[in-house]
Structure formats: C-alpha cells, structure tokens
PDB file of C-alpha atoms in Angstrom:
ATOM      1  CA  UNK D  30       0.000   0.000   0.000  1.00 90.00           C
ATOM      2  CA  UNK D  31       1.283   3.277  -0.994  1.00 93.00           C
ATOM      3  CA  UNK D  32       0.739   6.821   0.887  1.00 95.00           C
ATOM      4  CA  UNK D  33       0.964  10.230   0.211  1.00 96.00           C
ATOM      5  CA  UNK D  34      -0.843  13.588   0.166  1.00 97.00           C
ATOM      6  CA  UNK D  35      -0.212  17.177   0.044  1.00 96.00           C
ATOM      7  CA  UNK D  36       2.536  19.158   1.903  1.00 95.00           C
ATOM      8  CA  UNK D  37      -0.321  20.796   4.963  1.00 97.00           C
ATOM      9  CA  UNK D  38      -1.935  17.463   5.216  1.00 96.00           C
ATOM     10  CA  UNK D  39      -5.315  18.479   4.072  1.00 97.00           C
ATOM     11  CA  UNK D  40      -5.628  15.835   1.579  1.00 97.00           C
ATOM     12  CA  UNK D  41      -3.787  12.108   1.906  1.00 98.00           C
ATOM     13  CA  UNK D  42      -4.554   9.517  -0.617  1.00 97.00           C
ATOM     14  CA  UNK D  43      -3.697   5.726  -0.565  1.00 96.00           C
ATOM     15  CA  UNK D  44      -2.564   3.368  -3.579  1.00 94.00           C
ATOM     16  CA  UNK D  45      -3.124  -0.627  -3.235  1.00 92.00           C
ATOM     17  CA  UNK D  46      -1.128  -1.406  -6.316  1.00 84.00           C
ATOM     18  CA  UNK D  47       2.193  -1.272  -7.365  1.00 85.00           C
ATOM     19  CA  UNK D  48       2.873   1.144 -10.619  1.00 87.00           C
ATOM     20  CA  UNK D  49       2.637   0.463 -13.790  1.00 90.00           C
ATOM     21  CA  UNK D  50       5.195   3.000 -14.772  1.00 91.00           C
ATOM     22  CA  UNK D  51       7.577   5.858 -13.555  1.00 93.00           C
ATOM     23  CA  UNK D  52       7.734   9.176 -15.702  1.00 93.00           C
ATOM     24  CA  UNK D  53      10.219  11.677 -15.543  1.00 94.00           C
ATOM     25  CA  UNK D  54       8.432  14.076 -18.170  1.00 92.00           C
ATOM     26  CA  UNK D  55      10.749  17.006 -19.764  1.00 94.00           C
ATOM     27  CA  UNK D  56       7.673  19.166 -21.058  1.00 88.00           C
ATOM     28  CA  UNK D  57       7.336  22.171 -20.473  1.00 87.00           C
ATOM     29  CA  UNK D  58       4.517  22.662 -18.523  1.00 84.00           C
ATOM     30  CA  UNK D  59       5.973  19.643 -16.078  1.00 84.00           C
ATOM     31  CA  UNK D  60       8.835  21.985 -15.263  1.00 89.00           C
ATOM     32  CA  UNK D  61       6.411  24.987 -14.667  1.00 87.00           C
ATOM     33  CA  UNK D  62       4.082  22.484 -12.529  1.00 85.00           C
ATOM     34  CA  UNK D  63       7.271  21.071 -10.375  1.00 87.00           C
ATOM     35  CA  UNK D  64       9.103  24.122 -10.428  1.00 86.00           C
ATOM     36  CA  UNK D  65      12.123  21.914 -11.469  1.00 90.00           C
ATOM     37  CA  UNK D  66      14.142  20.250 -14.622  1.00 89.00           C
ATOM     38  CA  UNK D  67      10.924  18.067 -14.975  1.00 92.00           C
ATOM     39  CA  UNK D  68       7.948  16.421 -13.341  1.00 91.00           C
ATOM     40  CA  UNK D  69       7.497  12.958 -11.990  1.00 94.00           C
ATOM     41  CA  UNK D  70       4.426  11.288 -12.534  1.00 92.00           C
ATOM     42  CA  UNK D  71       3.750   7.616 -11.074  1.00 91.00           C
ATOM     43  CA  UNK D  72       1.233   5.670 -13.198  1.00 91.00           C
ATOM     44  CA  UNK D  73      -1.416   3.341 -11.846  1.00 94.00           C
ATOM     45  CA  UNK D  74      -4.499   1.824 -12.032  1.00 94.00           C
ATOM     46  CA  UNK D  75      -7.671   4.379 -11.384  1.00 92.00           C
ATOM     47  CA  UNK D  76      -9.637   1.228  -9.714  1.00 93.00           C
ATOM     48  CA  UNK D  77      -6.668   1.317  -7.123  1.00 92.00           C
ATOM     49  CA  UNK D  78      -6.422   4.746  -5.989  1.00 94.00           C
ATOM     50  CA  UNK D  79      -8.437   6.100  -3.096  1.00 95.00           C
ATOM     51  CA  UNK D  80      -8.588   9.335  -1.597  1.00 96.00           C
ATOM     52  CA  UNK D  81      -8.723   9.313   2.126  1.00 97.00           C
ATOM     53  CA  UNK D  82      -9.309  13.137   3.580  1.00 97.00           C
ATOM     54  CA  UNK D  83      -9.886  15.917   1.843  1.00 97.00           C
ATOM     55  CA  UNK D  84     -11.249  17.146  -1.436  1.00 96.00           C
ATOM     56  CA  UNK D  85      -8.978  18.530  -4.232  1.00 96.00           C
ATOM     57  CA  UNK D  86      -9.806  21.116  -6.605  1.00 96.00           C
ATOM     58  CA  UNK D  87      -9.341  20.542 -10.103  1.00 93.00           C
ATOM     59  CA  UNK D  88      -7.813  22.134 -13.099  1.00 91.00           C
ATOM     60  CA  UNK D  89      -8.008  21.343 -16.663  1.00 90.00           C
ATOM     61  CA  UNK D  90      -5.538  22.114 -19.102  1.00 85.00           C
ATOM     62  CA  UNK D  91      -4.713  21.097 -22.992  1.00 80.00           C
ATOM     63  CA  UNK D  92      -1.195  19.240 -23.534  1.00 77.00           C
ATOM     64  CA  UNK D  93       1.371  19.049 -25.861  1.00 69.00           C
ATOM     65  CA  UNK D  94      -0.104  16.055 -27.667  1.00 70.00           C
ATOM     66  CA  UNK D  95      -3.687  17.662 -28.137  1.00 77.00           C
ATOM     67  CA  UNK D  96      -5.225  16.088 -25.043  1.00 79.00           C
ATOM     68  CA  UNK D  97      -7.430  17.362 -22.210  1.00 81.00           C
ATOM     69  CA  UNK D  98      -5.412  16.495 -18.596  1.00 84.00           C
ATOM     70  CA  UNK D  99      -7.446  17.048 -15.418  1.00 89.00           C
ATOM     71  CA  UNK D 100      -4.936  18.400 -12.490  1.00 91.00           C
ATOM     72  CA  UNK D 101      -5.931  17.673  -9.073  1.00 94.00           C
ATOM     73  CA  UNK D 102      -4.266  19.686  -6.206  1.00 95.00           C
ATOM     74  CA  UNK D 103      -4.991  20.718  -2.590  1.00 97.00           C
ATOM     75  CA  UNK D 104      -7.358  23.909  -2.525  1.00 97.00           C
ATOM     76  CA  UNK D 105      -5.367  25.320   1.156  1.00 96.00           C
ATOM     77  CA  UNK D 106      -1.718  24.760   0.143  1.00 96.00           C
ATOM     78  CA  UNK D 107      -1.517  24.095  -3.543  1.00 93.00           C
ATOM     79  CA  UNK D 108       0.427  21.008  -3.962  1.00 94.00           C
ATOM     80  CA  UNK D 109      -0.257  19.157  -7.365  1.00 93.00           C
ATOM     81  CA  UNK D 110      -1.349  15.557  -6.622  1.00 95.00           C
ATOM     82  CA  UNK D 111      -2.423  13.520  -9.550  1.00 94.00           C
ATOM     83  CA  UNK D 112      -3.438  13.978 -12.755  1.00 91.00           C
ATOM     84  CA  UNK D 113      -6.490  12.203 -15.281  1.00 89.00           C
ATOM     85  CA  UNK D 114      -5.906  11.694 -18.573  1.00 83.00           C
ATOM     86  CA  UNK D 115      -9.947  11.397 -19.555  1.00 74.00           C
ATOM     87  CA  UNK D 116     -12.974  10.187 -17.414  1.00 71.00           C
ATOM     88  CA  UNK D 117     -12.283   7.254 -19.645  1.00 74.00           C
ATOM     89  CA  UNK D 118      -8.540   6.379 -18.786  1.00 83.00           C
ATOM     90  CA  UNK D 119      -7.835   2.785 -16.865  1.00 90.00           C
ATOM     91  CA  UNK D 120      -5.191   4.545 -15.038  1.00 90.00           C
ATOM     92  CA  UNK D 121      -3.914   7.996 -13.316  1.00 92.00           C
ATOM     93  CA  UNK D 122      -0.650   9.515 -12.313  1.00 92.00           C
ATOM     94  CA  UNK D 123       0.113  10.331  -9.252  1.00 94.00           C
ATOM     95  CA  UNK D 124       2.731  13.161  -8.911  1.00 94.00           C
ATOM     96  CA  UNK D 125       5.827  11.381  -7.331  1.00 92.00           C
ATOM     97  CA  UNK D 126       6.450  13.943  -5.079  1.00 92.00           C
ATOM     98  CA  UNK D 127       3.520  13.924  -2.758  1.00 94.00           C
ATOM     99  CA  UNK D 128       3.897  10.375  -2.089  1.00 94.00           C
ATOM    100  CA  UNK D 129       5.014   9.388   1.766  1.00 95.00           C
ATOM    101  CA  UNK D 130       8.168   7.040   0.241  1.00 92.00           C
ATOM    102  CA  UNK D 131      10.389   8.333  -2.401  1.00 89.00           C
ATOM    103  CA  UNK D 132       9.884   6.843  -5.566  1.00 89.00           C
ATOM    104  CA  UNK D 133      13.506   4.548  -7.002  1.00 89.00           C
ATOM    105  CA  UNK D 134      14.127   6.710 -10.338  1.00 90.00           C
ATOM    106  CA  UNK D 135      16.403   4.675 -12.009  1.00 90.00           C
ATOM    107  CA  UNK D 136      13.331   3.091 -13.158  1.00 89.00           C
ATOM    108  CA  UNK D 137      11.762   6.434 -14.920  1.00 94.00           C
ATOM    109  CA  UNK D 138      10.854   6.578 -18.308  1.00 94.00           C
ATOM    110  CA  UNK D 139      12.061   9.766 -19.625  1.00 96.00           C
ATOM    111  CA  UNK D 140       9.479  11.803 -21.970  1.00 93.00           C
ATOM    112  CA  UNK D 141       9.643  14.578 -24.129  1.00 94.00           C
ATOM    113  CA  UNK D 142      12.971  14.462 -24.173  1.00 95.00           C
ATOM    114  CA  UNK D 143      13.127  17.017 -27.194  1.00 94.00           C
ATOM    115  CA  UNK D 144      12.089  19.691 -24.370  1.00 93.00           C
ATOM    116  CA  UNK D 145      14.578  18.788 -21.905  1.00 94.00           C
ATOM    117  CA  UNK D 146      17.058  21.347 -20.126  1.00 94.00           C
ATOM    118  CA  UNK D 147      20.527  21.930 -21.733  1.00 94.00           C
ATOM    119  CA  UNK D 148      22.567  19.894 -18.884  1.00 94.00           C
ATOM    120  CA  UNK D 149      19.712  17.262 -17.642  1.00 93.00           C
ATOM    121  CA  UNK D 150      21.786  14.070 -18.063  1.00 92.00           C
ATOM    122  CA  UNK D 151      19.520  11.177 -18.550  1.00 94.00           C
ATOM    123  CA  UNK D 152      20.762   7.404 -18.316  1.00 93.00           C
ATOM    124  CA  UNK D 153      21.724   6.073 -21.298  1.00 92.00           C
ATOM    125  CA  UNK D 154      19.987   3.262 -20.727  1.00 93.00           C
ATOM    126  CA  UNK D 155      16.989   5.031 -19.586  1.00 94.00           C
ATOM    127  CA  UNK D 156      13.967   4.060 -22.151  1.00 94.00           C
ATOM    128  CA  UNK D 157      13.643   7.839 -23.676  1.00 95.00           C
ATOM    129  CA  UNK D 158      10.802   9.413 -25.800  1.00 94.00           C
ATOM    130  CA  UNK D 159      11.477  12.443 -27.774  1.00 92.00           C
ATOM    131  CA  UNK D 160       7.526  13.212 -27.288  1.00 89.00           C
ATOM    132  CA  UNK D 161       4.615  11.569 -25.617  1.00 83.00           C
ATOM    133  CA  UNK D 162       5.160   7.275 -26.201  1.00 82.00           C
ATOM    134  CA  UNK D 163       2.290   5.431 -27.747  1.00 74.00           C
ATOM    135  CA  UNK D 164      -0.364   4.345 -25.776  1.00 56.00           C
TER     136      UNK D 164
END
C-alpha cells in the first residue's frame, strides 16, 4: 500500500497497487508544474487509488499532444497531486512527489525528451521518448 498527500496534510490519498510505470516528463509545462528540470508522474491503475481526507480542486488544461489532462491539487496549500488523462482512462498519475516514500528513479521513463534542459543528463539506458510514447 502506498501513501501520500499534500505538503499541509489536508488531503492524503492511498494506492493498493504497485505502478505500472515511472515518468520523468521534460515538457514544459511539467517543469512549470514542479518548479524543477521536470515532473514525476507515477502511473497506476484508477480502480486502485483512493482518496482518504480531503477534497482537491481541479484544473483542466490542454497538452502538448492535443489532449485534455485534469490536475488535481490541494485547494489550502496548492500542492499538485495527480493527474487524469480522460474520465475514460484505466489509469492515473500520481505526482511522485507527494507520495510518503520516495519513488527509485532509475526506473523512470524519460518523456519529451526534445524539451529537456541543456545539462539534464539522462541514463543512457533510460527508455527515452522524444515526445509523448504510444499508448
């Protein structure tokens, strides 16, 4: 079971199973989101997430790839949480950072890649996409 919520504790979520994958997207509206070289999102099934106090507030914005993402965050202290692809998507992805135990990134798949920061060195054995992969 997996943890996390945002940074004044107003919302907490739980996660019973494991990921189905790690992304360390290089988009540009991932770095404005994290405030960082790029975002990390932490994929999983919707059926297993469940949100335990709290209610977020939701954003929706267009991405790079023509899609509609809805972005969930805490209304009181502002911390992104997850994201939904579509009321239709299997799956959401929880933003790495609010969840209680660090997430092992030698396992990330690296996205948009065309967008990264000059000096972001990514494993060359990382699986890299120059844009969003294939579903």
């Amino acid at each position: 079971m997996r943890t996390g919520g945002c940074q004044c504790g107003a919302i907490r979520y739980q996660c019973a199973d494991e990921p189905i994958a790690l992304y360390a997207c290089h988009c540009t509206e991932c770095r404005k989101q994290s405030g960082s070289a790029f975002g990390l999102s932490f994929q999983v099934p919707r059926r297993s997430f469940r949100l335990t106090r709290g209610q977020p507030k939701r954003w929706s914005r267009p991405t790079d790839s023509g899609r509609t993402l809805g972005c969930l965050f805490c209304p009181d202290c502002g911390t992104r949480l997850w994201h939904e692809p579509g009321p239709a998507s299997e799956t959401i992805t929880i933003k790495a950072g609010s969840l209680d135990r660090p997430v092992d990134l030698s396992a990330a798949i690296h996205i948009w890649t065309r967008s990264r920061l000059p000096g972001v060195a990514i494993p060359a054995d990382a699986p890299q996409f120059p844009g969003e992969p294939e579903d």
